[in-house]
Amino acid sequence: MTVNRRTLVAAAGALAASPALAPPALAKETAMPRLYPVLEAIIAAWKRQDVEGVLACVTDDIVWRNSSGYAPAIKGKAAMREALTRMKTAIAPGSNKWRIFDYAESADRLFMEGVDEFDLVTGQHVAIPYAGSLQFRGRLVSEWREYFDGRISAEMKAGAPMTAEVREMLDRPLAKSR
């Protein structure tokens, strides 16, 4: 049998179109998440305002980019502890409703979309839609990047109500471990 270019291209196209060989596009299509349970542990700890519980899930040399690039990265576990402790004092206990709407995993990275929602001790309600990624080293987060619109955060912290557009973005089903 002689294989010419046309036959080879046709065969490659048929293989690429095969659902059995296509890589999953979203975490919903994978059999078992490996990284998402770590994020779930972080969320559970932070909802309890347990700073040490969050820090148990990160490396000593964590790089936390939690300001969408408008402030320097928080580097190291000690600096992250200070930042989380400051945040904890500003958030009303029991008000944290941080949740994830969707995620996808690669070999050592977890991509996520969600909302950081809470009440400040001063009474303002804050709901910030965001996307982010966690880079893992083993089972610990070594780099954490968050992307959000800082104007929404600032306006809500100053007492502005949630807009209809933000409310629509947040009215979605939650992601689940599969």
PDB file of C-alpha atoms in Angstrom:
ATOM      1  CA  MET A   1       0.000   0.000   0.000  1.00  0.00           C
ATOM      2  CA  THR A   2       1.309   3.430  -0.907  1.00  0.00           C
ATOM      3  CA  VAL A   3       0.568   6.321   1.439  1.00  0.00           C
ATOM      4  CA  ASN A   4       0.412   9.693  -0.216  1.00  0.00           C
ATOM      5  CA  ARG A   5       0.062  13.097   1.388  1.00  0.00           C
ATOM      6  CA  ARG A   6      -3.714  13.237   0.831  1.00  0.00           C
ATOM      7  CA  THR A   7      -4.250   9.856   2.571  1.00  0.00           C
ATOM      8  CA  LEU A   8      -2.024  10.878   5.489  1.00  0.00           C
ATOM      9  CA  VAL A   9      -3.825  14.203   5.996  1.00  0.00           C
ATOM     10  CA  ALA A  10      -7.230  12.507   5.817  1.00  0.00           C
ATOM     11  CA  ALA A  11      -6.183   9.907   8.398  1.00  0.00           C
ATOM     12  CA  ALA A  12      -4.790  12.575  10.736  1.00  0.00           C
ATOM     13  CA  GLY A  13      -8.041  14.537  10.481  1.00  0.00           C
ATOM     14  CA  ALA A  14     -10.098  11.466  11.273  1.00  0.00           C
ATOM     15  CA  LEU A  15      -7.969  10.759  14.358  1.00  0.00           C
ATOM     16  CA  ALA A  16      -8.194  14.362  15.575  1.00  0.00           C
ATOM     17  CA  ALA A  17     -11.992  14.288  15.229  1.00  0.00           C
ATOM     18  CA  SER A  18     -12.306  11.113  17.277  1.00  0.00           C
ATOM     19  CA  PRO A  19     -14.040  11.918  20.608  1.00  0.00           C
ATOM     20  CA  ALA A  20     -12.144   9.089  22.289  1.00  0.00           C
ATOM     21  CA  LEU A  21      -8.824  10.772  21.515  1.00  0.00           C
ATOM     22  CA  ALA A  22      -9.801  14.411  22.098  1.00  0.00           C
ATOM     23  CA  PRO A  23      -8.410  15.957  25.304  1.00  0.00           C
ATOM     24  CA  PRO A  24     -11.001  17.221  27.794  1.00  0.00           C
ATOM     25  CA  ALA A  25     -11.651  20.964  27.546  1.00  0.00           C
ATOM     26  CA  LEU A  26     -13.151  21.517  30.995  1.00  0.00           C
ATOM     27  CA  ALA A  27     -12.818  19.933  34.404  1.00  0.00           C
ATOM     28  CA  LYS A  28     -16.393  18.670  33.985  1.00  0.00           C
ATOM     29  CA  GLU A  29     -15.042  16.209  31.460  1.00  0.00           C
ATOM     30  CA  THR A  30     -12.212  14.771  33.561  1.00  0.00           C
ATOM     31  CA  ALA A  31     -12.603  11.665  35.665  1.00  0.00           C
ATOM     32  CA  MET A  32     -11.050  12.836  38.941  1.00  0.00           C
ATOM     33  CA  PRO A  33      -9.853  16.305  39.906  1.00  0.00           C
ATOM     34  CA  ARG A  34      -6.519  16.272  41.690  1.00  0.00           C
ATOM     35  CA  LEU A  35      -6.017  19.953  42.437  1.00  0.00           C
ATOM     36  CA  TYR A  36      -9.536  21.261  43.044  1.00  0.00           C
ATOM     37  CA  PRO A  37      -9.848  19.570  46.468  1.00  0.00           C
ATOM     38  CA  VAL A  38      -6.922  21.718  47.649  1.00  0.00           C
ATOM     39  CA  LEU A  39      -8.829  24.855  46.623  1.00  0.00           C
ATOM     40  CA  GLU A  40     -11.890  23.508  48.419  1.00  0.00           C
ATOM     41  CA  ALA A  41      -9.770  23.128  51.587  1.00  0.00           C
ATOM     42  CA  ILE A  42      -8.515  26.717  51.206  1.00  0.00           C
ATOM     43  CA  ILE A  43     -12.068  28.014  50.773  1.00  0.00           C
ATOM     44  CA  ALA A  44     -13.328  26.050  53.786  1.00  0.00           C
ATOM     45  CA  ALA A  45     -10.499  27.396  55.951  1.00  0.00           C
ATOM     46  CA  TRP A  46     -11.027  30.992  54.821  1.00  0.00           C
ATOM     47  CA  LYS A  47     -14.791  30.789  55.433  1.00  0.00           C
ATOM     48  CA  ARG A  48     -13.851  29.950  59.055  1.00  0.00           C
ATOM     49  CA  GLN A  49     -11.316  32.834  58.927  1.00  0.00           C
ATOM     50  CA  ASP A  50      -8.652  30.225  59.686  1.00  0.00           C
ATOM     51  CA  VAL A  51      -5.448  31.865  58.442  1.00  0.00           C
ATOM     52  CA  GLU A  52      -3.256  28.903  59.396  1.00  0.00           C
ATOM     53  CA  GLY A  53      -5.633  26.529  57.597  1.00  0.00           C
ATOM     54  CA  VAL A  54      -5.151  28.520  54.379  1.00  0.00           C
ATOM     55  CA  LEU A  55      -1.378  28.660  54.877  1.00  0.00           C
ATOM     56  CA  ALA A  56      -1.227  24.870  55.327  1.00  0.00           C
ATOM     57  CA  CYS A  57      -2.119  24.607  51.621  1.00  0.00           C
ATOM     58  CA  VAL A  58       0.670  26.847  50.262  1.00  0.00           C
ATOM     59  CA  THR A  59       4.450  26.573  49.918  1.00  0.00           C
ATOM     60  CA  ASP A  60       6.795  28.585  52.135  1.00  0.00           C
ATOM     61  CA  ASP A  61       7.824  30.641  49.092  1.00  0.00           C
ATOM     62  CA  ILE A  62       4.244  31.318  47.875  1.00  0.00           C
ATOM     63  CA  VAL A  63       3.801  34.213  45.449  1.00  0.00           C
ATOM     64  CA  TRP A  64       0.295  35.652  45.826  1.00  0.00           C
ATOM     65  CA  ARG A  65      -0.802  38.168  43.210  1.00  0.00           C
ATOM     66  CA  ASN A  66      -4.142  39.133  44.736  1.00  0.00           C
ATOM     67  CA  SER A  67      -4.586  42.628  43.313  1.00  0.00           C
ATOM     68  CA  SER A  68      -4.866  42.111  39.535  1.00  0.00           C
ATOM     69  CA  GLY A  69      -1.478  43.743  39.149  1.00  0.00           C
ATOM     70  CA  TYR A  70      -2.153  47.134  40.758  1.00  0.00           C
ATOM     71  CA  ALA A  71      -0.112  46.268  43.858  1.00  0.00           C
ATOM     72  CA  PRO A  72       3.074  44.236  44.283  1.00  0.00           C
ATOM     73  CA  ALA A  73       2.845  40.490  44.797  1.00  0.00           C
ATOM     74  CA  ILE A  74       2.782  39.144  48.333  1.00  0.00           C
ATOM     75  CA  LYS A  75       5.818  36.889  48.606  1.00  0.00           C
ATOM     76  CA  GLY A  76       6.387  34.219  51.224  1.00  0.00           C
ATOM     77  CA  LYS A  77       4.214  32.588  53.825  1.00  0.00           C
ATOM     78  CA  ALA A  78       4.963  35.210  56.508  1.00  0.00           C
ATOM     79  CA  ALA A  79       3.819  38.052  54.223  1.00  0.00           C
ATOM     80  CA  MET A  80       0.723  36.087  53.243  1.00  0.00           C
ATOM     81  CA  ARG A  81      -0.058  35.503  56.931  1.00  0.00           C
ATOM     82  CA  GLU A  82       0.120  39.279  57.563  1.00  0.00           C
ATOM     83  CA  ALA A  83      -2.137  40.055  54.578  1.00  0.00           C
ATOM     84  CA  LEU A  84      -4.710  37.402  55.516  1.00  0.00           C
ATOM     85  CA  THR A  85      -4.734  38.569  59.138  1.00  0.00           C
ATOM     86  CA  ARG A  86      -5.448  42.158  57.998  1.00  0.00           C
ATOM     87  CA  MET A  87      -8.196  40.909  55.672  1.00  0.00           C
ATOM     88  CA  LYS A  88      -9.670  38.757  58.436  1.00  0.00           C
ATOM     89  CA  THR A  89     -10.094  41.757  60.735  1.00  0.00           C
ATOM     90  CA  ALA A  90     -12.019  43.645  58.022  1.00  0.00           C
ATOM     91  CA  ILE A  91     -14.451  40.805  57.182  1.00  0.00           C
ATOM     92  CA  ALA A  92     -17.459  40.163  59.409  1.00  0.00           C
ATOM     93  CA  PRO A  93     -17.197  36.651  60.909  1.00  0.00           C
ATOM     94  CA  GLY A  94     -19.488  34.128  59.251  1.00  0.00           C
ATOM     95  CA  SER A  95     -20.266  36.362  56.270  1.00  0.00           C
ATOM     96  CA  ASN A  96     -17.853  34.833  53.758  1.00  0.00           C
ATOM     97  CA  LYS A  97     -19.616  33.285  50.767  1.00  0.00           C
ATOM     98  CA  TRP A  98     -16.559  32.674  48.546  1.00  0.00           C
ATOM     99  CA  ARG A  99     -17.568  30.273  45.807  1.00  0.00           C
ATOM    100  CA  ILE A 100     -16.313  28.807  42.553  1.00  0.00           C
ATOM    101  CA  PHE A 101     -18.507  28.535  39.443  1.00  0.00           C
ATOM    102  CA  ASP A 102     -16.142  26.636  37.173  1.00  0.00           C
ATOM    103  CA  TYR A 103     -12.590  25.326  37.009  1.00  0.00           C
ATOM    104  CA  ALA A 104     -10.200  23.450  34.774  1.00  0.00           C
ATOM    105  CA  GLU A 105      -7.029  21.571  35.667  1.00  0.00           C
ATOM    106  CA  SER A 106      -3.811  20.945  33.812  1.00  0.00           C
ATOM    107  CA  ALA A 107      -0.813  18.982  35.063  1.00  0.00           C
ATOM    108  CA  ASP A 108       0.115  21.502  37.766  1.00  0.00           C
ATOM    109  CA  ARG A 109      -2.287  24.427  37.376  1.00  0.00           C
ATOM    110  CA  LEU A 110      -5.879  25.013  38.405  1.00  0.00           C
ATOM    111  CA  PHE A 111      -7.858  27.713  36.587  1.00  0.00           C
ATOM    112  CA  MET A 112     -10.944  29.022  38.358  1.00  0.00           C
ATOM    113  CA  GLU A 113     -13.822  31.447  37.996  1.00  0.00           C
ATOM    114  CA  GLY A 114     -15.846  32.555  40.963  1.00  0.00           C
ATOM    115  CA  VAL A 115     -16.896  35.288  43.341  1.00  0.00           C
ATOM    116  CA  ASP A 116     -15.376  36.593  46.536  1.00  0.00           C
ATOM    117  CA  GLU A 117     -18.438  37.688  48.530  1.00  0.00           C
ATOM    118  CA  PHE A 118     -18.521  38.896  52.126  1.00  0.00           C
ATOM    119  CA  ASP A 119     -19.655  41.636  54.506  1.00  0.00           C
ATOM    120  CA  LEU A 120     -17.207  44.100  55.977  1.00  0.00           C
ATOM    121  CA  VAL A 121     -17.281  44.715  59.736  1.00  0.00           C
ATOM    122  CA  THR A 122     -18.360  48.274  58.809  1.00  0.00           C
ATOM    123  CA  GLY A 123     -21.554  46.880  57.222  1.00  0.00           C
ATOM    124  CA  GLN A 124     -20.859  47.047  53.481  1.00  0.00           C
ATOM    125  CA  HIS A 125     -21.685  44.004  51.355  1.00  0.00           C
ATOM    126  CA  VAL A 126     -18.984  43.166  48.783  1.00  0.00           C
ATOM    127  CA  ALA A 127     -19.255  40.738  45.865  1.00  0.00           C
ATOM    128  CA  ILE A 128     -16.325  40.653  43.443  1.00  0.00           C
ATOM    129  CA  PRO A 129     -16.460  38.388  40.362  1.00  0.00           C
ATOM    130  CA  TYR A 130     -12.996  37.126  39.498  1.00  0.00           C
ATOM    131  CA  ALA A 131     -10.919  34.579  37.637  1.00  0.00           C
ATOM    132  CA  GLY A 132      -7.615  33.159  38.752  1.00  0.00           C
ATOM    133  CA  SER A 133      -5.090  30.394  38.626  1.00  0.00           C
ATOM    134  CA  LEU A 134      -3.175  28.374  41.163  1.00  0.00           C
ATOM    135  CA  GLN A 135       0.229  26.927  40.272  1.00  0.00           C
ATOM    136  CA  PHE A 136       1.021  23.796  42.271  1.00  0.00           C
ATOM    137  CA  ARG A 137       4.240  22.239  43.463  1.00  0.00           C
ATOM    138  CA  GLY A 138       3.160  18.792  44.547  1.00  0.00           C
ATOM    139  CA  ARG A 139      -0.046  19.248  46.554  1.00  0.00           C
ATOM    140  CA  LEU A 140       0.743  22.819  47.654  1.00  0.00           C
ATOM    141  CA  VAL A 141       0.019  26.118  45.916  1.00  0.00           C
ATOM    142  CA  SER A 142       3.252  27.895  44.954  1.00  0.00           C
ATOM    143  CA  GLU A 143       1.763  30.790  42.976  1.00  0.00           C
ATOM    144  CA  TRP A 144      -1.710  32.267  43.229  1.00  0.00           C
ATOM    145  CA  ARG A 145      -2.961  34.815  40.695  1.00  0.00           C
ATOM    146  CA  GLU A 146      -6.313  36.591  40.848  1.00  0.00           C
ATOM    147  CA  TYR A 147      -7.879  38.842  38.213  1.00  0.00           C
ATOM    148  CA  PHE A 148     -10.804  41.129  38.999  1.00  0.00           C
ATOM    149  CA  ASP A 149     -12.065  44.651  38.375  1.00  0.00           C
ATOM    150  CA  GLY A 150     -10.721  46.737  41.249  1.00  0.00           C
ATOM    151  CA  ARG A 151     -13.343  49.424  40.586  1.00  0.00           C
ATOM    152  CA  ILE A 152     -16.132  47.010  41.563  1.00  0.00           C
ATOM    153  CA  SER A 153     -14.286  46.147  44.761  1.00  0.00           C
ATOM    154  CA  ALA A 154     -13.604  49.798  45.661  1.00  0.00           C
ATOM    155  CA  GLU A 155     -17.155  50.935  44.904  1.00  0.00           C
ATOM    156  CA  MET A 156     -18.750  48.182  46.975  1.00  0.00           C
ATOM    157  CA  LYS A 157     -16.329  48.707  49.867  1.00  0.00           C
ATOM    158  CA  ALA A 158     -17.380  52.368  49.787  1.00  0.00           C
ATOM    159  CA  GLY A 159     -21.028  51.294  50.131  1.00  0.00           C
ATOM    160  CA  ALA A 160     -22.278  51.135  46.523  1.00  0.00           C
ATOM    161  CA  PRO A 161     -24.944  48.481  45.932  1.00  0.00           C
ATOM    162  CA  MET A 162     -24.351  45.453  43.752  1.00  0.00           C
ATOM    163  CA  THR A 163     -25.184  46.239  40.144  1.00  0.00           C
ATOM    164  CA  ALA A 164     -27.656  44.165  38.130  1.00  0.00           C
ATOM    165  CA  GLU A 165     -24.764  43.125  35.851  1.00  0.00           C
ATOM    166  CA  VAL A 166     -22.710  41.779  38.767  1.00  0.00           C
ATOM    167  CA  ARG A 167     -25.780  40.041  40.243  1.00  0.00           C
ATOM    168  CA  GLU A 168     -26.362  38.314  36.884  1.00  0.00           C
ATOM    169  CA  MET A 169     -22.723  37.177  36.766  1.00  0.00           C
ATOM    170  CA  LEU A 170     -23.053  35.662  40.245  1.00  0.00           C
ATOM    171  CA  ASP A 171     -26.345  33.832  39.751  1.00  0.00           C
ATOM    172  CA  ARG A 172     -24.777  30.605  38.510  1.00  0.00           C
ATOM    173  CA  PRO A 173     -24.469  27.013  39.695  1.00  0.00           C
ATOM    174  CA  LEU A 174     -21.482  26.154  41.841  1.00  0.00           C
ATOM    175  CA  ALA A 175     -18.629  23.897  40.715  1.00  0.00           C
ATOM    176  CA  LYS A 176     -18.394  20.545  42.444  1.00  0.00           C
ATOM    177  CA  SER A 177     -15.657  17.996  42.887  1.00  0.00           C
ATOM    178  CA  ARG A 178     -16.234  15.280  40.403  1.00  0.00           C
TER     179      ARG A 178
END
